[in-house]
Amino acid sequence: MADPFLDMAVAELLTRLKDVEFEKSVSMRVSDVGNIFILGHDAQVSDARADAAVIASQETFTKILHGELHPMKAVMFGKLKIVGDAKTAMKFGSLFG
């Protein structure tokens, strides 16, 4: 059974992914909680390796998912770390405005 935060995040991501398709994979790594794997129009709780990873705390991802913090600002403030394919990670950011 997944963490309640991960369940909420997957539901939010699936809504945002309806009109966007990820050709390369992204792993949303929530520190001390778990990982969400995004590919195509799908998001699921998984530890699978991805082309890009975005890493942050649950608090930071909550703000991003609720539209209170743009992912690019989170990177600039050092609250979100990107590993791997930066172009794919930027596409993740585009899901949020």
Backbone atoms as SQL, in Angstrom:
CREATE TABLE atoms (id INTEGER PRIMARY KEY, chain TEXT, resi INTEGER, resn TEXT, atom TEXT, x REAL, y REAL, z REAL);
INSERT INTO atoms VALUES
  (1, 'A', 1, 'MET', 'N', 0.842, -1.189, 0.000),
  (2, 'A', 1, 'MET', 'CA', 0.000, 0.000, 0.000),
  (3, 'A', 1, 'MET', 'C', 0.881, 1.244, 0.000),
  (4, 'A', 2, 'ALA', 'N', 0.581, 2.173, -0.880),
  (5, 'A', 2, 'ALA', 'CA', 1.389, 3.373, -1.021),
  (6, 'A', 2, 'ALA', 'C', 1.044, 4.389, 0.073),
  (7, 'A', 3, 'ASP', 'N', 1.952, 5.292, 0.285),
  (8, 'A', 3, 'ASP', 'CA', 1.756, 6.399, 1.204),
  (9, 'A', 3, 'ASP', 'C', 0.590, 7.267, 0.697),
  (10, 'A', 4, 'PRO', 'N', -0.238, 7.814, 1.595),
  (11, 'A', 4, 'PRO', 'CA', -1.360, 8.657, 1.160),
  (12, 'A', 4, 'PRO', 'C', -0.914, 9.855, 0.304),
  (13, 'A', 5, 'PHE', 'N', 0.241, 10.426, 0.607),
  (14, 'A', 5, 'PHE', 'CA', 0.738, 11.534, -0.209),
  (15, 'A', 5, 'PHE', 'C', 1.006, 11.072, -1.635),
  (16, 'A', 6, 'LEU', 'N', 1.624, 9.900, -1.777),
  (17, 'A', 6, 'LEU', 'CA', 1.919, 9.394, -3.117),
  (18, 'A', 6, 'LEU', 'C', 0.634, 9.131, -3.895),
  (19, 'A', 7, 'ASP', 'N', -0.387, 8.599, -3.223),
  (20, 'A', 7, 'ASP', 'CA', -1.672, 8.370, -3.885),
  (21, 'A', 7, 'ASP', 'C', -2.264, 9.683, -4.384),
  (22, 'A', 8, 'MET', 'N', -2.224, 10.729, -3.554),
  (23, 'A', 8, 'MET', 'CA', -2.743, 12.037, -3.933),
  (24, 'A', 8, 'MET', 'C', -1.931, 12.606, -5.092),
  (25, 'A', 9, 'ALA', 'N', -0.609, 12.476, -5.030),
  (26, 'A', 9, 'ALA', 'CA', 0.257, 13.020, -6.075),
  (27, 'A', 9, 'ALA', 'C', 0.023, 12.308, -7.409),
  (28, 'A', 10, 'VAL', 'N', -0.123, 10.989, -7.383),
  (29, 'A', 10, 'VAL', 'CA', -0.395, 10.238, -8.620),
  (30, 'A', 10, 'VAL', 'C', -1.713, 10.707, -9.224),
  (31, 'A', 11, 'ALA', 'N', -2.751, 10.860, -8.410),
  (32, 'A', 11, 'ALA', 'CA', -4.051, 11.315, -8.921),
  (33, 'A', 11, 'ALA', 'C', -3.920, 12.695, -9.564),
  (34, 'A', 12, 'GLU', 'N', -3.209, 13.599, -8.928),
  (35, 'A', 12, 'GLU', 'CA', -3.007, 14.950, -9.467),
  (36, 'A', 12, 'GLU', 'C', -2.218, 14.896, -10.772),
  (37, 'A', 13, 'LEU', 'N', -1.169, 14.089, -10.796),
  (38, 'A', 13, 'LEU', 'CA', -0.348, 13.972, -12.009),
  (39, 'A', 13, 'LEU', 'C', -1.147, 13.370, -13.166),
  (40, 'A', 14, 'LEU', 'N', -1.956, 12.354, -12.899),
  (41, 'A', 14, 'LEU', 'CA', -2.750, 11.736, -13.962),
  (42, 'A', 14, 'LEU', 'C', -3.692, 12.755, -14.600),
  (43, 'A', 15, 'THR', 'N', -4.249, 13.647, -13.798),
  (44, 'A', 15, 'THR', 'CA', -5.111, 14.706, -14.324),
  (45, 'A', 15, 'THR', 'C', -4.314, 15.623, -15.248),
  (46, 'A', 16, 'ARG', 'N', -3.110, 15.992, -14.832),
  (47, 'A', 16, 'ARG', 'CA', -2.274, 16.901, -15.622),
  (48, 'A', 16, 'ARG', 'C', -1.691, 16.222, -16.867),
  (49, 'A', 17, 'LEU', 'N', -1.538, 14.906, -16.830),
  (50, 'A', 17, 'LEU', 'CA', -0.923, 14.172, -17.944),
  (51, 'A', 17, 'LEU', 'C', -1.902, 13.850, -19.069),
  (52, 'A', 18, 'LYS', 'N', -3.175, 14.149, -18.913),
  (53, 'A', 18, 'LYS', 'CA', -4.160, 13.824, -19.944),
  (54, 'A', 18, 'LYS', 'C', -3.804, 14.445, -21.292),
  (55, 'A', 19, 'ASP', 'N', -3.283, 15.668, -21.272),
  (56, 'A', 19, 'ASP', 'CA', -2.974, 16.384, -22.514),
  (57, 'A', 19, 'ASP', 'C', -1.482, 16.427, -22.833),
  (58, 'A', 20, 'VAL', 'N', -0.664, 15.763, -22.026),
  (59, 'A', 20, 'VAL', 'CA', 0.788, 15.786, -22.213),
  (60, 'A', 20, 'VAL', 'C', 1.301, 14.354, -22.223),
  (61, 'A', 21, 'GLU', 'N', 2.202, 14.060, -23.151),
  (62, 'A', 21, 'GLU', 'CA', 2.787, 12.723, -23.188),
  (63, 'A', 21, 'GLU', 'C', 4.293, 12.828, -22.989),
  (64, 'A', 22, 'PHE', 'N', 4.804, 12.060, -22.065),
  (65, 'A', 22, 'PHE', 'CA', 6.236, 12.020, -21.810),
  (66, 'A', 22, 'PHE', 'C', 6.852, 10.887, -22.622),
  (67, 'A', 23, 'GLU', 'N', 7.705, 11.248, -23.598),
  (68, 'A', 23, 'GLU', 'CA', 8.394, 10.245, -24.399),
  (69, 'A', 23, 'GLU', 'C', 9.538, 9.627, -23.622),
  (70, 'A', 24, 'LYS', 'N', 10.112, 10.417, -22.710),
  (71, 'A', 24, 'LYS', 'CA', 11.146, 9.911, -21.815),
  (72, 'A', 24, 'LYS', 'C', 10.572, 9.911, -20.405),
  (73, 'A', 25, 'SER', 'N', 11.140, 9.076, -19.560),
  (74, 'A', 25, 'SER', 'CA', 10.594, 8.903, -18.221),
  (75, 'A', 25, 'SER', 'C', 11.154, 9.902, -17.212),
  (76, 'A', 26, 'VAL', 'N', 10.327, 10.193, -16.209),
  (77, 'A', 26, 'VAL', 'CA', 10.708, 11.066, -15.099),
  (78, 'A', 26, 'VAL', 'C', 10.373, 10.342, -13.801),
  (79, 'A', 27, 'SER', 'N', 11.282, 10.412, -12.852),
  (80, 'A', 27, 'SER', 'CA', 11.024, 9.885, -11.519),
  (81, 'A', 27, 'SER', 'C', 10.870, 11.070, -10.574),
  (82, 'A', 28, 'MET', 'N', 9.725, 11.162, -9.925),
  (83, 'A', 28, 'MET', 'CA', 9.485, 12.188, -8.919),
  (84, 'A', 28, 'MET', 'C', 9.831, 11.555, -7.582),
  (85, 'A', 29, 'ARG', 'N', 10.976, 11.912, -7.050),
  (86, 'A', 29, 'ARG', 'CA', 11.472, 11.279, -5.819),
  (87, 'A', 29, 'ARG', 'C', 11.158, 12.166, -4.619),
  (88, 'A', 30, 'VAL', 'N', 10.264, 11.676, -3.785),
  (89, 'A', 30, 'VAL', 'CA', 9.839, 12.419, -2.604),
  (90, 'A', 30, 'VAL', 'C', 10.664, 11.907, -1.425),
  (91, 'A', 31, 'SER', 'N', 11.527, 12.762, -0.908),
  (92, 'A', 31, 'SER', 'CA', 12.444, 12.368, 0.166),
  (93, 'A', 31, 'SER', 'C', 11.708, 11.709, 1.324),
  (94, 'A', 32, 'ASP', 'N', 12.207, 10.545, 1.766),
  (95, 'A', 32, 'ASP', 'CA', 11.690, 9.790, 2.904),
  (96, 'A', 32, 'ASP', 'C', 10.246, 9.313, 2.739),
  (97, 'A', 33, 'VAL', 'N', 9.697, 9.373, 1.489),
  (98, 'A', 33, 'VAL', 'CA', 8.323, 8.925, 1.269),
  (99, 'A', 33, 'VAL', 'C', 8.275, 7.852, 0.187),
  (100, 'A', 34, 'GLY', 'N', 8.791, 8.159, -1.008),
  (101, 'A', 34, 'GLY', 'CA', 8.776, 7.199, -2.099),
  (102, 'A', 34, 'GLY', 'C', 8.922, 7.877, -3.444),
  (103, 'A', 35, 'ASN', 'N', 8.750, 7.103, -4.506),
  (104, 'A', 35, 'ASN', 'CA', 8.972, 7.599, -5.867),
  (105, 'A', 35, 'ASN', 'C', 7.740, 7.384, -6.736),
  (106, 'A', 36, 'ILE', 'N', 7.564, 8.319, -7.680),
  (107, 'A', 36, 'ILE', 'CA', 6.513, 8.198, -8.683),
  (108, 'A', 36, 'ILE', 'C', 7.188, 8.209, -10.047),
  (109, 'A', 37, 'PHE', 'N', 6.869, 7.216, -10.875),
  (110, 'A', 37, 'PHE', 'CA', 7.456, 7.059, -12.199),
  (111, 'A', 37, 'PHE', 'C', 6.450, 7.566, -13.235),
  (112, 'A', 38, 'ILE', 'N', 6.904, 8.483, -14.092),
  (113, 'A', 38, 'ILE', 'CA', 6.039, 9.098, -15.100),
  (114, 'A', 38, 'ILE', 'C', 6.568, 8.744, -16.483),
  (115, 'A', 39, 'LEU', 'N', 5.678, 8.202, -17.329),
  (116, 'A', 39, 'LEU', 'CA', 6.036, 7.876, -18.715),
  (117, 'A', 39, 'LEU', 'C', 4.757, 7.858, -19.534),
  (118, 'A', 40, 'GLY', 'N', 4.804, 8.457, -20.721),
  (119, 'A', 40, 'GLY', 'CA', 3.608, 8.549, -21.558),
  (120, 'A', 40, 'GLY', 'C', 2.575, 9.418, -20.879),
  (121, 'A', 41, 'HIS', 'N', 1.362, 8.890, -20.731),
  (122, 'A', 41, 'HIS', 'CA', 0.282, 9.598, -20.035),
  (123, 'A', 41, 'HIS', 'C', 0.060, 8.985, -18.657),
  (124, 'A', 42, 'ASP', 'N', 1.025, 8.228, -18.149),
  (125, 'A', 42, 'ASP', 'CA', 0.841, 7.466, -16.926),
  (126, 'A', 42, 'ASP', 'C', 1.790, 7.904, -15.817),
  (127, 'A', 43, 'ALA', 'N', 1.316, 7.790, -14.601),
  (128, 'A', 43, 'ALA', 'CA', 2.126, 8.015, -13.401),
  (129, 'A', 43, 'ALA', 'C', 1.771, 6.917, -12.412),
  (130, 'A', 44, 'GLN', 'N', 2.787, 6.312, -11.810),
  (131, 'A', 44, 'GLN', 'CA', 2.527, 5.251, -10.845),
  (132, 'A', 44, 'GLN', 'C', 3.640, 5.209, -9.806),
  (133, 'A', 45, 'VAL', 'N', 3.311, 4.715, -8.627),
  (134, 'A', 45, 'VAL', 'CA', 4.305, 4.562, -7.576),
  (135, 'A', 45, 'VAL', 'C', 5.250, 3.452, -8.004),
  (136, 'A', 46, 'SER', 'N', 6.539, 3.782, -8.121),
  (137, 'A', 46, 'SER', 'CA', 7.520, 2.806, -8.597),
  (138, 'A', 46, 'SER', 'C', 8.930, 3.314, -8.330),
  (139, 'A', 47, 'ASP', 'N', 9.837, 2.397, -8.085),
  (140, 'A', 47, 'ASP', 'CA', 11.252, 2.730, -7.908),
  (141, 'A', 47, 'ASP', 'C', 12.039, 2.555, -9.201),
  (142, 'A', 48, 'ALA', 'N', 11.356, 2.422, -10.330),
  (143, 'A', 48, 'ALA', 'CA', 12.028, 2.206, -11.616),
  (144, 'A', 48, 'ALA', 'C', 12.956, 3.376, -11.945),
  (145, 'A', 49, 'ARG', 'N', 14.053, 3.055, -12.633),
  (146, 'A', 49, 'ARG', 'CA', 14.987, 4.097, -13.078),
  (147, 'A', 49, 'ARG', 'C', 14.345, 4.896, -14.200),
  (148, 'A', 50, 'ALA', 'N', 14.670, 6.189, -14.240),
  (149, 'A', 50, 'ALA', 'CA', 14.078, 7.074, -15.239),
  (150, 'A', 50, 'ALA', 'C', 15.176, 7.878, -15.934),
  (151, 'A', 51, 'ASP', 'N', 14.801, 8.510, -17.060),
  (152, 'A', 51, 'ASP', 'CA', 15.742, 9.350, -17.798),
  (153, 'A', 51, 'ASP', 'C', 16.102, 10.607, -17.011),
  (154, 'A', 52, 'ALA', 'N', 15.161, 11.089, -16.211),
  (155, 'A', 52, 'ALA', 'CA', 15.385, 12.276, -15.379),
  (156, 'A', 52, 'ALA', 'C', 14.726, 12.045, -14.027),
  (157, 'A', 53, 'ALA', 'N', 15.289, 12.654, -13.019),
  (158, 'A', 53, 'ALA', 'CA', 14.701, 12.582, -11.686),
  (159, 'A', 53, 'ALA', 'C', 14.578, 13.993, -11.126),
  (160, 'A', 54, 'VAL', 'N', 13.451, 14.254, -10.497),
  (161, 'A', 54, 'VAL', 'CA', 13.257, 15.496, -9.763),
  (162, 'A', 54, 'VAL', 'C', 13.107, 15.092, -8.297),
  (163, 'A', 55, 'ILE', 'N', 13.930, 15.688, -7.450),
  (164, 'A', 55, 'ILE', 'CA', 14.035, 15.246, -6.065),
  (165, 'A', 55, 'ILE', 'C', 13.735, 16.416, -5.139),
  (166, 'A', 56, 'ALA', 'N', 12.811, 16.200, -4.201),
  (167, 'A', 56, 'ALA', 'CA', 12.463, 17.248, -3.237),
  (168, 'A', 56, 'ALA', 'C', 11.748, 16.625, -2.043),
  (169, 'A', 57, 'SER', 'N', 11.494, 17.455, -1.062),
  (170, 'A', 57, 'SER', 'CA', 10.756, 17.013, 0.117),
  (171, 'A', 57, 'SER', 'C', 9.261, 16.931, -0.188),
  (172, 'A', 58, 'GLN', 'N', 8.532, 16.267, 0.687),
  (173, 'A', 58, 'GLN', 'CA', 7.086, 16.189, 0.539),
  (174, 'A', 58, 'GLN', 'C', 6.485, 17.594, 0.592),
  (175, 'A', 59, 'GLU', 'N', 6.994, 18.437, 1.465),
  (176, 'A', 59, 'GLU', 'CA', 6.494, 19.809, 1.589),
  (177, 'A', 59, 'GLU', 'C', 6.647, 20.575, 0.275),
  (178, 'A', 60, 'THR', 'N', 7.808, 20.452, -0.358),
  (179, 'A', 60, 'THR', 'CA', 8.046, 21.150, -1.627),
  (180, 'A', 60, 'THR', 'C', 7.130, 20.614, -2.718),
  (181, 'A', 61, 'PHE', 'N', 7.014, 19.291, -2.841),
  (182, 'A', 61, 'PHE', 'CA', 6.141, 18.725, -3.865),
  (183, 'A', 61, 'PHE', 'C', 4.676, 19.083, -3.613),
  (184, 'A', 62, 'THR', 'N', 4.264, 19.176, -2.355),
  (185, 'A', 62, 'THR', 'CA', 2.893, 19.580, -2.047),
  (186, 'A', 62, 'THR', 'C', 2.636, 20.983, -2.582),
  (187, 'A', 63, 'LYS', 'N', 3.564, 21.882, -2.355),
  (188, 'A', 63, 'LYS', 'CA', 3.421, 23.258, -2.855),
  (189, 'A', 63, 'LYS', 'C', 3.391, 23.287, -4.383),
  (190, 'A', 64, 'ILE', 'N', 4.207, 22.461, -5.018),
  (191, 'A', 64, 'ILE', 'CA', 4.227, 22.401, -6.484),
  (192, 'A', 64, 'ILE', 'C', 2.893, 21.868, -7.008),
  (193, 'A', 65, 'LEU', 'N', 2.414, 20.779, -6.429),
  (194, 'A', 65, 'LEU', 'CA', 1.170, 20.159, -6.885),
  (195, 'A', 65, 'LEU', 'C', -0.044, 21.061, -6.672),
  (196, 'A', 66, 'HIS', 'N', -0.001, 21.896, -5.643),
  (197, 'A', 66, 'HIS', 'CA', -1.121, 22.803, -5.356),
  (198, 'A', 66, 'HIS', 'C', -0.966, 24.164, -6.029),
  (199, 'A', 67, 'GLY', 'N', 0.065, 24.321, -6.852),
  (200, 'A', 67, 'GLY', 'CA', 0.256, 25.573, -7.582),
  (201, 'A', 67, 'GLY', 'C', 0.807, 26.716, -6.753),
  (202, 'A', 68, 'GLU', 'N', 1.344, 26.415, -5.582),
  (203, 'A', 68, 'GLU', 'CA', 1.893, 27.447, -4.706),
  (204, 'A', 68, 'GLU', 'C', 3.371, 27.731, -4.976),
  (205, 'A', 69, 'LEU', 'N', 4.033, 26.849, -5.734),
  (206, 'A', 69, 'LEU', 'CA', 5.449, 26.990, -6.043),
  (207, 'A', 69, 'LEU', 'C', 5.706, 26.403, -7.420),
  (208, 'A', 70, 'HIS', 'N', 6.291, 27.194, -8.314),
  (209, 'A', 70, 'HIS', 'CA', 6.630, 26.703, -9.654),
  (210, 'A', 70, 'HIS', 'C', 7.915, 25.878, -9.545),
  (211, 'A', 71, 'PRO', 'N', 7.995, 24.749, -10.234),
  (212, 'A', 71, 'PRO', 'CA', 9.193, 23.907, -10.149),
  (213, 'A', 71, 'PRO', 'C', 10.505, 24.639, -10.472),
  (214, 'A', 72, 'MET', 'N', 10.490, 25.561, -11.431),
  (215, 'A', 72, 'MET', 'CA', 11.725, 26.272, -11.773),
  (216, 'A', 72, 'MET', 'C', 12.174, 27.171, -10.627),
  (217, 'A', 73, 'LYS', 'N', 11.230, 27.785, -9.928),
  (218, 'A', 73, 'LYS', 'CA', 11.578, 28.584, -8.749),
  (219, 'A', 73, 'LYS', 'C', 12.130, 27.678, -7.657),
  (220, 'A', 74, 'ALA', 'N', 11.537, 26.498, -7.513),
  (221, 'A', 74, 'ALA', 'CA', 12.022, 25.548, -6.506),
  (222, 'A', 74, 'ALA', 'C', 13.472, 25.164, -6.787),
  (223, 'A', 75, 'VAL', 'N', 13.820, 24.999, -8.069),
  (224, 'A', 75, 'VAL', 'CA', 15.213, 24.695, -8.432),
  (225, 'A', 75, 'VAL', 'C', 16.111, 25.875, -8.061),
  (226, 'A', 76, 'MET', 'N', 15.676, 27.084, -8.410),
  (227, 'A', 76, 'MET', 'CA', 16.489, 28.279, -8.126),
  (228, 'A', 76, 'MET', 'C', 16.709, 28.475, -6.630),
  (229, 'A', 77, 'PHE', 'N', 15.705, 28.119, -5.822),
  (230, 'A', 77, 'PHE', 'CA', 15.819, 28.268, -4.371),
  (231, 'A', 77, 'PHE', 'C', 16.509, 27.075, -3.709),
  (232, 'A', 78, 'GLY', 'N', 16.909, 26.078, -4.517),
  (233, 'A', 78, 'GLY', 'CA', 17.590, 24.910, -3.978),
  (234, 'A', 78, 'GLY', 'C', 16.671, 23.912, -3.298),
  (235, 'A', 79, 'LYS', 'N', 15.370, 24.017, -3.537),
  (236, 'A', 79, 'LYS', 'CA', 14.411, 23.110, -2.903),
  (237, 'A', 79, 'LYS', 'C', 14.082, 21.903, -3.769),
  (238, 'A', 80, 'LEU', 'N', 14.467, 21.955, -5.054),
  (239, 'A', 80, 'LEU', 'CA', 14.215, 20.872, -5.997),
  (240, 'A', 80, 'LEU', 'C', 15.508, 20.600, -6.757),
  (241, 'A', 81, 'LYS', 'N', 15.911, 19.342, -6.774),
  (242, 'A', 81, 'LYS', 'CA', 17.135, 18.939, -7.457),
  (243, 'A', 81, 'LYS', 'C', 16.766, 18.137, -8.701),
  (244, 'A', 82, 'ILE', 'N', 17.507, 18.377, -9.785),
  (245, 'A', 82, 'ILE', 'CA', 17.300, 17.651, -11.037),
  (246, 'A', 82, 'ILE', 'C', 18.519, 16.783, -11.305),
  (247, 'A', 83, 'VAL', 'N', 18.274, 15.509, -11.647),
  (248, 'A', 83, 'VAL', 'CA', 19.338, 14.583, -11.998),
  (249, 'A', 83, 'VAL', 'C', 18.975, 13.960, -13.340),
  (250, 'A', 84, 'GLY', 'N', 19.937, 13.897, -14.250),
  (251, 'A', 84, 'GLY', 'CA', 19.682, 13.265, -15.544),
  (252, 'A', 84, 'GLY', 'C', 19.332, 14.273, -16.621),
  (253, 'A', 85, 'ASP', 'N', 18.442, 13.866, -17.518),
  (254, 'A', 85, 'ASP', 'CA', 18.065, 14.649, -18.695),
  (255, 'A', 85, 'ASP', 'C', 17.306, 15.922, -18.294),
  (256, 'A', 86, 'ALA', 'N', 17.983, 17.061, -18.375),
  (257, 'A', 86, 'ALA', 'CA', 17.394, 18.335, -17.947),
  (258, 'A', 86, 'ALA', 'C', 16.190, 18.723, -18.806),
  (259, 'A', 87, 'LYS', 'N', 16.223, 18.420, -20.097),
  (260, 'A', 87, 'LYS', 'CA', 15.111, 18.772, -20.989),
  (261, 'A', 87, 'LYS', 'C', 13.829, 18.041, -20.553),
  (262, 'A', 88, 'THR', 'N', 13.963, 16.786, -20.199),
  (263, 'A', 88, 'THR', 'CA', 12.811, 16.015, -19.732),
  (264, 'A', 88, 'THR', 'C', 12.322, 16.567, -18.394),
  (265, 'A', 89, 'ALA', 'N', 13.236, 16.932, -17.516),
  (266, 'A', 89, 'ALA', 'CA', 12.861, 17.508, -16.223),
  (267, 'A', 89, 'ALA', 'C', 12.130, 18.838, -16.419),
  (268, 'A', 90, 'MET', 'N', 12.540, 19.631, -17.408),
  (269, 'A', 90, 'MET', 'CA', 11.877, 20.904, -17.678),
  (270, 'A', 90, 'MET', 'C', 10.460, 20.645, -18.198),
  (271, 'A', 91, 'LYS', 'N', 10.273, 19.575, -18.947),
  (272, 'A', 91, 'LYS', 'CA', 8.933, 19.225, -19.415),
  (273, 'A', 91, 'LYS', 'C', 8.039, 18.906, -18.223),
  (274, 'A', 92, 'PHE', 'N', 8.606, 18.251, -17.201),
  (275, 'A', 92, 'PHE', 'CA', 7.872, 17.988, -15.965),
  (276, 'A', 92, 'PHE', 'C', 7.407, 19.314, -15.368),
  (277, 'A', 93, 'GLY', 'N', 8.310, 20.288, -15.338),
  (278, 'A', 93, 'GLY', 'CA', 7.978, 21.608, -14.819),
  (279, 'A', 93, 'GLY', 'C', 6.846, 22.271, -15.571),
  (280, 'A', 94, 'SER', 'N', 6.772, 22.001, -16.880),
  (281, 'A', 94, 'SER', 'CA', 5.728, 22.626, -17.701),
  (282, 'A', 94, 'SER', 'C', 4.328, 22.119, -17.356),
  (283, 'A', 95, 'LEU', 'N', 4.222, 21.018, -16.645),
  (284, 'A', 95, 'LEU', 'CA', 2.918, 20.516, -16.206),
  (285, 'A', 95, 'LEU', 'C', 2.256, 21.484, -15.217),
  (286, 'A', 96, 'PHE', 'N', 3.045, 22.359, -14.633),
  (287, 'A', 96, 'PHE', 'CA', 2.562, 23.214, -13.540),
  (288, 'A', 96, 'PHE', 'C', 2.510, 24.688, -13.919),
  (289, 'A', 97, 'GLY', 'N', 2.427, 24.975, -15.210),
  (290, 'A', 97, 'GLY', 'CA', 2.254, 26.362, -15.643),
  (291, 'A', 97, 'GLY', 'C', 3.437, 26.988, -16.289);
